[in-house]
PDB file of C-alpha atoms and ligand atoms in Angstrom:
ATOM      1  CA  MET A  20      75.965  74.943  83.403  1.00  0.00           C
ATOM      2  CA  SER A  21      74.040  76.924  80.836  1.00  0.00           C
ATOM      3  CA  ILE A  22      75.741  77.890  77.611  1.00  0.00           C
ATOM      4  CA  ARG A  23      77.552  81.259  77.411  1.00  0.00           C
ATOM      5  CA  VAL A  24      78.256  83.217  74.252  1.00  0.00           C
ATOM      6  CA  LEU A  25      81.488  85.222  74.362  1.00  0.00           C
ATOM      7  CA  HIS A  26      82.552  87.752  71.780  1.00  0.00           C
ATOM      8  CA  THR A  27      86.008  88.810  72.932  1.00  0.00           C
ATOM      9  CA  ILE A  28      89.321  87.051  73.401  1.00  0.00           C
ATOM     10  CA  ALA A  29      89.638  88.498  76.911  1.00  0.00           C
ATOM     11  CA  GLU A  30      86.239  87.150  78.016  1.00  0.00           C
ATOM     12  CA  LEU A  31      87.001  83.737  76.572  1.00  0.00           C
ATOM     13  CA  ARG A  32      90.403  83.518  78.273  1.00  0.00           C
ATOM     14  CA  ALA A  33      88.840  84.478  81.613  1.00  0.00           C
ATOM     15  CA  ALA A  34      86.117  81.850  81.202  1.00  0.00           C
ATOM     16  CA  LEU A  35      88.658  79.118  80.403  1.00  0.00           C
ATOM     17  CA  ALA A  36      91.130  79.905  83.202  1.00  0.00           C
ATOM     18  CA  GLY A  37      91.915  76.838  85.282  1.00  0.00           C
ATOM     19  CA  GLN A  38      90.048  74.372  83.064  1.00  0.00           C
ATOM     20  CA  PRO A  39      92.019  71.112  83.015  1.00  0.00           C
ATOM     21  CA  VAL A  40      90.842  69.844  79.604  1.00  0.00           C
ATOM     22  CA  VAL A  41      89.584  72.278  76.993  1.00  0.00           C
ATOM     23  CA  GLY A  42      87.877  70.632  73.997  1.00  0.00           C
ATOM     24  CA  PHE A  43      87.391  72.762  70.877  1.00  0.00           C
ATOM     25  CA  VAL A  44      85.179  72.557  67.786  1.00  0.00           C
ATOM     26  CA  PRO A  45      85.799  75.361  65.264  1.00  0.00           C
ATOM     27  CA  THR A  46      82.935  76.114  62.867  1.00  0.00           C
ATOM     28  CA  MET A  47      81.583  78.770  60.538  1.00  0.00           C
ATOM     29  CA  GLY A  48      78.076  78.420  61.998  1.00  0.00           C
ATOM     30  CA  ASN A  49      74.797  77.486  60.319  1.00  0.00           C
ATOM     31  CA  LEU A  50      75.159  74.320  62.300  1.00  0.00           C
ATOM     32  CA  HIS A  51      73.776  70.917  61.393  1.00  0.00           C
ATOM     33  CA  GLN A  52      73.972  67.448  62.912  1.00  0.00           C
ATOM     34  CA  GLY A  53      77.519  66.963  61.574  1.00  0.00           C
ATOM     35  CA  HIS A  54      78.797  69.854  63.708  1.00  0.00           C
ATOM     36  CA  LEU A  55      76.848  68.610  66.733  1.00  0.00           C
ATOM     37  CA  ASP A  56      78.366  65.146  66.332  1.00  0.00           C
ATOM     38  CA  LEU A  57      81.804  66.772  66.671  1.00  0.00           C
ATOM     39  CA  VAL A  58      80.665  68.439  69.909  1.00  0.00           C
ATOM     40  CA  ARG A  59      79.452  65.051  71.160  1.00  0.00           C
ATOM     41  CA  ILE A  60      82.899  63.580  70.461  1.00  0.00           C
ATOM     42  CA  ALA A  61      84.585  66.375  72.438  1.00  0.00           C
ATOM     43  CA  ARG A  62      82.119  66.296  75.347  1.00  0.00           C
ATOM     44  CA  PRO A  63      83.168  63.168  77.297  1.00  0.00           C
ATOM     45  CA  ARG A  64      86.878  63.951  76.850  1.00  0.00           C
ATOM     46  CA  SER A  65      86.745  67.563  78.051  1.00  0.00           C
ATOM     47  CA  SER A  66      86.065  69.515  81.241  1.00  0.00           C
ATOM     48  CA  VAL A  67      84.799  72.362  79.062  1.00  0.00           C
ATOM     49  CA  VAL A  68      83.722  72.317  75.403  1.00  0.00           C
ATOM     50  CA  VAL A  69      84.161  75.467  73.308  1.00  0.00           C
ATOM     51  CA  ALA A  70      82.683  75.865  69.824  1.00  0.00           C
ATOM     52  CA  SER A  71      83.674  78.846  67.735  1.00  0.00           C
ATOM     53  CA  ILE A  72      81.437  80.459  65.157  1.00  0.00           C
ATOM     54  CA  PHE A  73      83.297  82.701  62.741  1.00  0.00           C
ATOM     55  CA  VAL A  74      82.809  83.059  59.006  1.00  0.00           C
ATOM     56  CA  ASN A  75      86.438  83.475  58.024  1.00  0.00           C
ATOM     57  CA  ARG A  76      86.790  85.936  55.157  1.00  0.00           C
ATOM     58  CA  LEU A  77      90.439  84.884  54.652  1.00  0.00           C
ATOM     59  CA  GLN A  78      89.452  81.463  53.304  1.00  0.00           C
ATOM     60  CA  PHE A  79      86.953  82.716  50.716  1.00  0.00           C
ATOM     61  CA  GLY A  80      88.002  83.568  47.174  1.00  0.00           C
ATOM     62  CA  PRO A  81      86.841  86.847  45.579  1.00  0.00           C
ATOM     63  CA  ASN A  82      84.046  85.107  43.643  1.00  0.00           C
ATOM     64  CA  GLU A  83      82.949  82.803  46.452  1.00  0.00           C
ATOM     65  CA  ASP A  84      79.986  82.950  48.801  1.00  0.00           C
ATOM     66  CA  PHE A  85      81.364  84.947  51.791  1.00  0.00           C
ATOM     67  CA  ASP A  86      78.562  87.521  51.679  1.00  0.00           C
ATOM     68  CA  ARG A  87      75.737  85.055  51.268  1.00  0.00           C
ATOM     69  CA  TYR A  88      77.158  82.389  53.641  1.00  0.00           C
ATOM     70  CA  PRO A  89      74.250  81.680  56.029  1.00  0.00           C
ATOM     71  CA  ARG A  90      74.520  83.320  59.474  1.00  0.00           C
ATOM     72  CA  THR A  91      72.118  81.791  61.993  1.00  0.00           C
ATOM     73  CA  MET A  92      73.632  82.596  65.399  1.00  0.00           C
ATOM     74  CA  GLU A  93      70.552  82.229  67.592  1.00  0.00           C
ATOM     75  CA  ALA A  94      69.588  78.811  66.277  1.00  0.00           C
ATOM     76  CA  ASP A  95      73.236  77.719  66.404  1.00  0.00           C
ATOM     77  CA  VAL A  96      73.557  78.592  70.092  1.00  0.00           C
ATOM     78  CA  ALA A  97      70.336  76.693  70.885  1.00  0.00           C
ATOM     79  CA  VAL A  98      71.487  73.471  69.202  1.00  0.00           C
ATOM     80  CA  LEU A  99      75.016  73.744  70.641  1.00  0.00           C
ATOM     81  CA  SER A 100      73.492  74.012  74.092  1.00  0.00           C
ATOM     82  CA  SER A 101      71.465  70.831  73.623  1.00  0.00           C
ATOM     83  CA  ALA A 102      74.566  68.997  72.293  1.00  0.00           C
ATOM     84  CA  GLY A 103      76.432  69.734  75.544  1.00  0.00           C
ATOM     85  CA  CYS A 104      78.612  72.655  74.480  1.00  0.00           C
ATOM     86  CA  ASP A 105      79.570  75.020  77.333  1.00  0.00           C
ATOM     87  CA  LEU A 106      80.975  78.090  75.592  1.00  0.00           C
ATOM     88  CA  VAL A 107      80.454  79.664  72.178  1.00  0.00           C
ATOM     89  CA  PHE A 108      83.234  81.933  70.966  1.00  0.00           C
ATOM     90  CA  ALA A 109      81.712  84.247  68.366  1.00  0.00           C
ATOM     91  CA  PRO A 110      84.138  87.082  67.649  1.00  0.00           C
ATOM     92  CA  ASP A 111      83.375  89.719  65.052  1.00  0.00           C
ATOM     93  CA  GLU A 112      85.931  90.517  62.358  1.00  0.00           C
ATOM     94  CA  ARG A 113      87.383  93.468  64.297  1.00  0.00           C
ATOM     95  CA  GLU A 114      88.088  91.180  67.237  1.00  0.00           C
ATOM     96  CA  LEU A 115      89.789  88.427  65.237  1.00  0.00           C
ATOM     97  CA  TYR A 116      91.411  90.614  62.574  1.00  0.00           C
ATOM     98  CA  PRO A 117      91.852  94.062  64.177  1.00  0.00           C
ATOM     99  CA  GLN A 118      94.498  94.794  61.559  1.00  0.00           C
ATOM    100  CA  PRO A 119      94.752  93.140  58.135  1.00  0.00           C
ATOM    101  CA  GLN A 120      96.214  89.707  58.912  1.00  0.00           C
ATOM    102  CA  GLY A 121      99.757  90.114  57.526  1.00  0.00           C
ATOM    103  CA  TYR A 122     101.200  87.088  59.314  1.00  0.00           C
ATOM    104  CA  LYS A 123      99.758  83.981  57.702  1.00  0.00           C
ATOM    105  CA  VAL A 124     100.312  80.246  57.906  1.00  0.00           C
ATOM    106  CA  HIS A 125     101.292  78.785  54.522  1.00  0.00           C
ATOM    107  CA  PRO A 126     100.886  75.006  54.449  1.00  0.00           C
ATOM    108  CA  PRO A 127     103.310  73.160  52.143  1.00  0.00           C
ATOM    109  CA  ALA A 128     102.367  73.327  48.455  1.00  0.00           C
ATOM    110  CA  GLU A 129     102.334  69.551  47.966  1.00  0.00           C
ATOM    111  CA  LEU A 130      99.407  69.373  50.394  1.00  0.00           C
ATOM    112  CA  ALA A 131      97.761  72.756  49.997  1.00  0.00           C
ATOM    113  CA  ASP A 132      97.947  73.394  46.241  1.00  0.00           C
ATOM    114  CA  ILE A 133      96.312  70.136  45.125  1.00  0.00           C
ATOM    115  CA  LEU A 134      92.603  69.189  44.969  1.00  0.00           C
ATOM    116  CA  GLU A 135      90.684  71.842  46.969  1.00  0.00           C
ATOM    117  CA  GLY A 136      93.721  74.137  46.997  1.00  0.00           C
ATOM    118  CA  HIS A 137      94.037  73.926  43.211  1.00  0.00           C
ATOM    119  CA  PHE A 138      90.425  74.975  42.652  1.00  0.00           C
ATOM    120  CA  ARG A 139      90.326  77.421  45.585  1.00  0.00           C
ATOM    121  CA  PRO A 140      93.704  79.218  45.543  1.00  0.00           C
ATOM    122  CA  GLY A 141      94.614  80.510  48.983  1.00  0.00           C
ATOM    123  CA  PHE A 142      91.884  78.507  50.698  1.00  0.00           C
ATOM    124  CA  PHE A 143      94.207  76.496  52.927  1.00  0.00           C
ATOM    125  CA  VAL A 144      96.286  79.558  53.821  1.00  0.00           C
ATOM    126  CA  GLY A 145      93.040  81.103  55.095  1.00  0.00           C
ATOM    127  CA  VAL A 146      92.045  77.944  56.944  1.00  0.00           C
ATOM    128  CA  ALA A 147      95.470  77.272  58.496  1.00  0.00           C
ATOM    129  CA  THR A 148      95.830  80.919  59.542  1.00  0.00           C
ATOM    130  CA  VAL A 149      92.461  81.142  61.288  1.00  0.00           C
ATOM    131  CA  VAL A 150      92.791  77.713  62.912  1.00  0.00           C
ATOM    132  CA  HIS A 151      96.282  78.519  64.198  1.00  0.00           C
ATOM    133  CA  LYS A 152      95.012  81.835  65.542  1.00  0.00           C
ATOM    134  CA  LEU A 153      91.966  80.210  67.155  1.00  0.00           C
ATOM    135  CA  PHE A 154      94.249  77.580  68.702  1.00  0.00           C
ATOM    136  CA  ASN A 155      96.350  80.392  70.222  1.00  0.00           C
ATOM    137  CA  ILE A 156      93.218  82.056  71.581  1.00  0.00           C
ATOM    138  CA  VAL A 157      91.414  78.964  72.928  1.00  0.00           C
ATOM    139  CA  GLN A 158      94.559  76.949  73.799  1.00  0.00           C
ATOM    140  CA  PRO A 159      92.606  73.694  73.614  1.00  0.00           C
ATOM    141  CA  HIS A 160      93.952  70.341  74.746  1.00  0.00           C
ATOM    142  CA  LEU A 161      91.961  68.633  72.005  1.00  0.00           C
ATOM    143  CA  ALA A 162      90.160  69.797  68.882  1.00  0.00           C
ATOM    144  CA  VAL A 163      87.683  67.892  66.717  1.00  0.00           C
ATOM    145  CA  PHE A 164      87.521  68.261  62.914  1.00  0.00           C
ATOM    146  CA  GLY A 165      85.234  66.525  60.417  1.00  0.00           C
ATOM    147  CA  GLN A 166      86.490  63.932  57.959  1.00  0.00           C
ATOM    148  CA  LYS A 167      84.056  65.516  55.516  1.00  0.00           C
ATOM    149  CA  ASP A 168      86.845  68.035  54.860  1.00  0.00           C
ATOM    150  CA  TYR A 169      89.491  65.357  54.408  1.00  0.00           C
ATOM    151  CA  GLN A 170      92.306  67.494  53.033  1.00  0.00           C
ATOM    152  CA  GLN A 171      91.653  70.193  55.638  1.00  0.00           C
ATOM    153  CA  LEU A 172      91.894  67.619  58.435  1.00  0.00           C
ATOM    154  CA  MET A 173      95.182  66.366  57.009  1.00  0.00           C
ATOM    155  CA  ILE A 174      96.624  69.883  56.798  1.00  0.00           C
ATOM    156  CA  ILE A 175      95.566  70.733  60.367  1.00  0.00           C
ATOM    157  CA  ARG A 176      97.117  67.505  61.692  1.00  0.00           C
ATOM    158  CA  ASN A 177     100.287  68.251  59.753  1.00  0.00           C
ATOM    159  CA  MET A 178     100.437  71.840  61.016  1.00  0.00           C
ATOM    160  CA  VAL A 179      99.974  70.741  64.630  1.00  0.00           C
ATOM    161  CA  GLN A 180     102.706  68.160  64.253  1.00  0.00           C
ATOM    162  CA  GLN A 181     105.248  70.373  62.469  1.00  0.00           C
ATOM    163  CA  MET A 182     104.615  73.391  64.700  1.00  0.00           C
ATOM    164  CA  ALA A 183     104.660  71.212  67.853  1.00  0.00           C
ATOM    165  CA  LEU A 184     101.310  72.532  69.041  1.00  0.00           C
ATOM    166  CA  PRO A 185     100.265  70.644  72.205  1.00  0.00           C
ATOM    167  CA  ILE A 186      96.821  69.756  70.839  1.00  0.00           C
ATOM    168  CA  GLU A 187      95.290  66.358  70.135  1.00  0.00           C
ATOM    169  CA  ILE A 188      93.446  66.425  66.808  1.00  0.00           C
ATOM    170  CA  ILE A 189      90.461  64.082  66.676  1.00  0.00           C
ATOM    171  CA  ALA A 190      88.653  63.176  63.432  1.00  0.00           C
ATOM    172  CA  GLY A 191      84.851  63.000  63.395  1.00  0.00           C
ATOM    173  CA  PRO A 192      83.229  60.716  60.803  1.00  0.00           C
ATOM    174  CA  THR A 193      81.100  62.373  58.116  1.00  0.00           C
ATOM    175  CA  THR A 194      77.466  62.719  59.105  1.00  0.00           C
ATOM    176  CA  ARG A 195      75.109  62.038  56.203  1.00  0.00           C
ATOM    177  CA  ALA A 196      71.439  62.409  55.376  1.00  0.00           C
ATOM    178  CA  GLU A 197      69.557  59.114  54.946  1.00  0.00           C
ATOM    179  CA  ASP A 198      70.061  59.250  51.185  1.00  0.00           C
ATOM    180  CA  GLY A 199      73.845  59.512  51.604  1.00  0.00           C
ATOM    181  CA  LEU A 200      74.342  63.247  51.043  1.00  0.00           C
ATOM    182  CA  ALA A 201      77.024  64.578  53.389  1.00  0.00           C
ATOM    183  CA  LEU A 202      75.504  67.267  55.591  1.00  0.00           C
ATOM    184  CA  SER A 203      76.832  70.727  54.766  1.00  0.00           C
ATOM    185  CA  SER A 204      75.833  74.301  55.453  1.00  0.00           C
ATOM    186  CA  ARG A 205      75.930  74.802  51.679  1.00  0.00           C
ATOM    187  CA  ASN A 206      73.189  72.176  51.117  1.00  0.00           C
ATOM    188  CA  GLY A 207      70.755  74.943  52.028  1.00  0.00           C
ATOM    189  CA  TYR A 208      71.558  76.628  48.707  1.00  0.00           C
ATOM    190  CA  LEU A 209      70.168  73.650  46.735  1.00  0.00           C
ATOM    191  CA  SER A 210      66.757  73.803  45.020  1.00  0.00           C
ATOM    192  CA  ALA A 211      64.404  70.855  45.648  1.00  0.00           C
ATOM    193  CA  GLN A 212      65.417  69.361  42.328  1.00  0.00           C
ATOM    194  CA  GLU A 213      69.128  69.779  43.054  1.00  0.00           C
ATOM    195  CA  ARG A 214      68.689  68.330  46.547  1.00  0.00           C
ATOM    196  CA  ALA A 215      67.169  65.206  44.970  1.00  0.00           C
ATOM    197  CA  GLU A 216      70.177  64.914  42.639  1.00  0.00           C
ATOM    198  CA  ALA A 217      72.865  65.729  45.248  1.00  0.00           C
ATOM    199  CA  PRO A 218      73.259  62.187  46.763  1.00  0.00           C
ATOM    200  CA  GLN A 219      74.626  61.061  43.368  1.00  0.00           C
ATOM    201  CA  LEU A 220      78.010  62.454  44.404  1.00  0.00           C
ATOM    202  CA  HIS A 221      78.295  60.012  47.304  1.00  0.00           C
ATOM    203  CA  ALA A 222      76.838  57.192  45.196  1.00  0.00           C
ATOM    204  CA  LEU A 223      79.499  57.795  42.553  1.00  0.00           C
ATOM    205  CA  LEU A 224      82.296  57.725  45.159  1.00  0.00           C
ATOM    206  CA  GLN A 225      80.958  54.375  46.356  1.00  0.00           C
ATOM    207  CA  ARG A 226      80.964  53.002  42.813  1.00  0.00           C
ATOM    208  CA  MET A 227      84.507  54.279  42.251  1.00  0.00           C
ATOM    209  CA  GLY A 228      85.632  52.477  45.409  1.00  0.00           C
ATOM    210  CA  GLN A 229      83.945  49.266  44.366  1.00  0.00           C
ATOM    211  CA  ARG A 230      85.572  49.363  40.936  1.00  0.00           C
ATOM    212  CA  VAL A 231      89.044  49.936  42.401  1.00  0.00           C
ATOM    213  CA  ARG A 232      88.567  46.926  44.660  1.00  0.00           C
ATOM    214  CA  GLU A 233      87.455  44.816  41.684  1.00  0.00           C
ATOM    215  CA  GLU A 234      89.831  46.105  38.989  1.00  0.00           C
ATOM    216  CA  GLY A 235      92.915  47.193  40.940  1.00  0.00           C
ATOM    217  CA  VAL A 236      94.931  50.424  41.118  1.00  0.00           C
ATOM    218  CA  GLN A 237      96.003  50.288  37.459  1.00  0.00           C
ATOM    219  CA  ALA A 238      92.362  50.955  36.521  1.00  0.00           C
ATOM    220  CA  ILE A 239      92.242  54.207  38.521  1.00  0.00           C
ATOM    221  CA  PRO A 240      92.836  56.655  35.610  1.00  0.00           C
ATOM    222  CA  ALA A 241      89.961  55.084  33.640  1.00  0.00           C
ATOM    223  CA  ILE A 242      87.695  54.975  36.706  1.00  0.00           C
ATOM    224  CA  GLU A 243      88.363  58.662  37.405  1.00  0.00           C
ATOM    225  CA  ALA A 244      87.790  59.722  33.802  1.00  0.00           C
ATOM    226  CA  GLU A 245      84.540  57.759  33.549  1.00  0.00           C
ATOM    227  CA  ALA A 246      83.291  59.183  36.849  1.00  0.00           C
ATOM    228  CA  MET A 247      83.940  62.753  35.617  1.00  0.00           C
ATOM    229  CA  THR A 248      82.040  62.021  32.398  1.00  0.00           C
ATOM    230  CA  ALA A 249      79.155  60.360  34.240  1.00  0.00           C
ATOM    231  CA  LEU A 250      78.699  63.291  36.614  1.00  0.00           C
ATOM    232  CA  ALA A 251      78.967  65.876  33.832  1.00  0.00           C
ATOM    233  CA  ALA A 252      76.330  63.945  31.861  1.00  0.00           C
ATOM    234  CA  ARG A 253      73.925  64.424  34.795  1.00  0.00           C
ATOM    235  CA  GLY A 254      74.419  68.209  34.581  1.00  0.00           C
ATOM    236  CA  TRP A 255      77.099  68.670  37.244  1.00  0.00           C
ATOM    237  CA  LYS A 256      80.336  70.620  36.741  1.00  0.00           C
ATOM    238  CA  PRO A 257      82.918  68.399  38.416  1.00  0.00           C
ATOM    239  CA  ASP A 258      86.223  69.912  39.627  1.00  0.00           C
ATOM    240  CA  TYR A 259      87.723  66.542  40.535  1.00  0.00           C
ATOM    241  CA  LEU A 260      86.737  62.936  41.195  1.00  0.00           C
ATOM    242  CA  THR A 261      89.872  61.139  42.164  1.00  0.00           C
ATOM    243  CA  ILE A 262      91.375  58.264  44.106  1.00  0.00           C
ATOM    244  CA  ARG A 263      94.408  59.049  46.237  1.00  0.00           C
ATOM    245  CA  ARG A 264      96.574  57.594  48.957  1.00  0.00           C
ATOM    246  CA  ARG A 265      95.204  58.375  52.396  1.00  0.00           C
ATOM    247  CA  THR A 266      98.645  59.262  53.728  1.00  0.00           C
ATOM    248  CA  ASP A 267      99.514  62.236  51.485  1.00  0.00           C
ATOM    249  CA  LEU A 268      96.704  62.541  48.906  1.00  0.00           C
ATOM    250  CA  GLN A 269      99.079  61.718  46.051  1.00  0.00           C
ATOM    251  CA  ALA A 270      98.249  59.231  43.277  1.00  0.00           C
ATOM    252  CA  PRO A 271      98.552  55.650  44.529  1.00  0.00           C
ATOM    253  CA  THR A 272     101.260  53.343  43.244  1.00  0.00           C
ATOM    254  CA  ASP A 273     101.162  50.373  45.592  1.00  0.00           C
ATOM    255  CA  PRO A 274      98.041  48.161  45.411  1.00  0.00           C
ATOM    256  CA  GLN A 275      98.218  47.584  49.181  1.00  0.00           C
ATOM    257  CA  GLU A 276      98.129  51.188  50.392  1.00  0.00           C
ATOM    258  CA  PRO A 277      94.952  52.587  51.980  1.00  0.00           C
ATOM    259  CA  LEU A 278      93.013  54.799  49.583  1.00  0.00           C
ATOM    260  CA  VAL A 279      90.426  57.548  49.668  1.00  0.00           C
ATOM    261  CA  ALA A 280      88.110  58.719  46.907  1.00  0.00           C
ATOM    262  CA  LEU A 281      87.599  62.497  46.893  1.00  0.00           C
ATOM    263  CA  ALA A 282      85.185  64.654  44.934  1.00  0.00           C
ATOM    264  CA  ALA A 283      84.235  68.270  44.384  1.00  0.00           C
ATOM    265  CA  ALA A 284      81.584  69.340  41.919  1.00  0.00           C
ATOM    266  CA  LYS A 285      79.150  72.142  41.277  1.00  0.00           C
ATOM    267  CA  LEU A 286      75.454  71.450  41.104  1.00  0.00           C
ATOM    268  CA  GLY A 287      73.889  74.621  39.739  1.00  0.00           C
ATOM    269  CA  THR A 288      75.736  77.357  41.640  1.00  0.00           C
ATOM    270  CA  THR A 289      76.413  75.212  44.718  1.00  0.00           C
ATOM    271  CA  ARG A 290      79.817  73.577  45.116  1.00  0.00           C
ATOM    272  CA  LEU A 291      79.674  70.288  47.036  1.00  0.00           C
ATOM    273  CA  ILE A 292      82.572  68.177  48.299  1.00  0.00           C
ATOM    274  CA  ASP A 293      82.665  64.644  49.667  1.00  0.00           C
ATOM    275  CA  ASN A 294      85.050  61.751  50.187  1.00  0.00           C
ATOM    276  CA  LEU A 295      85.048  58.084  51.079  1.00  0.00           C
ATOM    277  CA  GLU A 296      87.833  55.908  52.444  1.00  0.00           C
ATOM    278  CA  ILE A 297      87.999  52.773  50.312  1.00  0.00           C
TER     279      ILE A 297
HETATM  280  P1  LIG B 330      82.321  74.383  58.680  1.00  0.00           P
HETATM  281  O1  LIG B 330      81.401  75.081  59.610  1.00  0.00           O
HETATM  282  O2  LIG B 330      81.676  73.911  57.436  1.00  0.00           O
HETATM  283  O3  LIG B 330      83.599  75.152  58.446  1.00  0.00           O
HETATM  284  O4  LIG B 330      82.768  73.054  59.414  1.00  0.00           O
HETATM  285  C1  LIG B 330      83.204  73.048  60.754  1.00  0.00           C
HETATM  286  C2  LIG B 330      83.635  71.648  61.105  1.00  0.00           C
HETATM  287  O5  LIG B 330      82.565  70.741  60.928  1.00  0.00           O
HETATM  288  C3  LIG B 330      84.799  71.126  60.219  1.00  0.00           C
HETATM  289  O6  LIG B 330      85.689  70.374  61.031  1.00  0.00           O
HETATM  290  C4  LIG B 330      84.053  70.249  59.239  1.00  0.00           C
HETATM  291  O7  LIG B 330      84.863  69.226  58.700  1.00  0.00           O
HETATM  292  C5  LIG B 330      82.963  69.680  60.112  1.00  0.00           C
HETATM  293  N1  LIG B 330      81.848  69.155  59.318  1.00  0.00           N
HETATM  294  C6  LIG B 330      81.153  69.797  58.339  1.00  0.00           C
HETATM  295  N2  LIG B 330      80.218  68.990  57.810  1.00  0.00           N
HETATM  296  C7  LIG B 330      80.333  67.795  58.464  1.00  0.00           C
HETATM  297  C8  LIG B 330      79.650  66.541  58.356  1.00  0.00           C
HETATM  298  N3  LIG B 330      78.672  66.346  57.488  1.00  0.00           N
HETATM  299  N4  LIG B 330      80.037  65.545  59.188  1.00  0.00           N
HETATM  300  C9  LIG B 330      81.040  65.737  60.076  1.00  0.00           C
HETATM  301  N5  LIG B 330      81.708  66.889  60.231  1.00  0.00           N
HETATM  302  C10 LIG B 330      81.368  67.907  59.431  1.00  0.00           C
END
């Protein structure tokens, strides 16, 4: 079946009627291999795979890159087709938000106001609201999200669980360039010089993980502080470089619990995020 691009909720619902297993990959477009890997995870588990492309104004802050976020619909549809996607849902803003979205999903503060949520106030309200709305529209049986956005994945899982949504959430591993840089639509903003520097973020997360394994959890505050200094010395503006528990993203206390190192930092005007389970 050749790929179809649908712009309205009514068309999408008609196209999905009677499908036994709907697999869903929500995106903001400008697709790269990381997005396509999520489609490939959904493909064998689904009778129909839907990807959405919608740059969600609600999750952008007033000084963020909503207007300049890259929109590359034609190329996106071509690569989705070759990855085995059946349907692209690409609503415009009037279709998804015909009135100002007054009803919003507010994730709990202990998850949504830390890390990304601290530096991007309202971000997870925007994400949770659009994902919940897209879930209501697509009514998928399963949905695939990237581990690249670790906190986002955790909040979506939590929302699905607490709201009893009948959707299986599947995590896709982070797809990286050969030099370790996590693929991201925002990498396109980087100059050649910045692109050469960008893999340092992943390299630093690896070193942080290695040090925690060698020195133990009591060394974490020093490891975090030194990582911030090291990145700043290379010309970055780090928001956070931190080691947290995987379960709730709080500071670890028990040396046995599984950990994740998470980072967000600006290189020039481009804000990059990454994480590594350690
Ligand atoms: P975005 O279009 O950036 O909003 O991302 C859409 C989905 O793709 C989210 O579930 C992201 O976590 C996921 N994603 C983005 N970059 C990557 C990557 N490098 N590897 C795996 N998944 C990714």
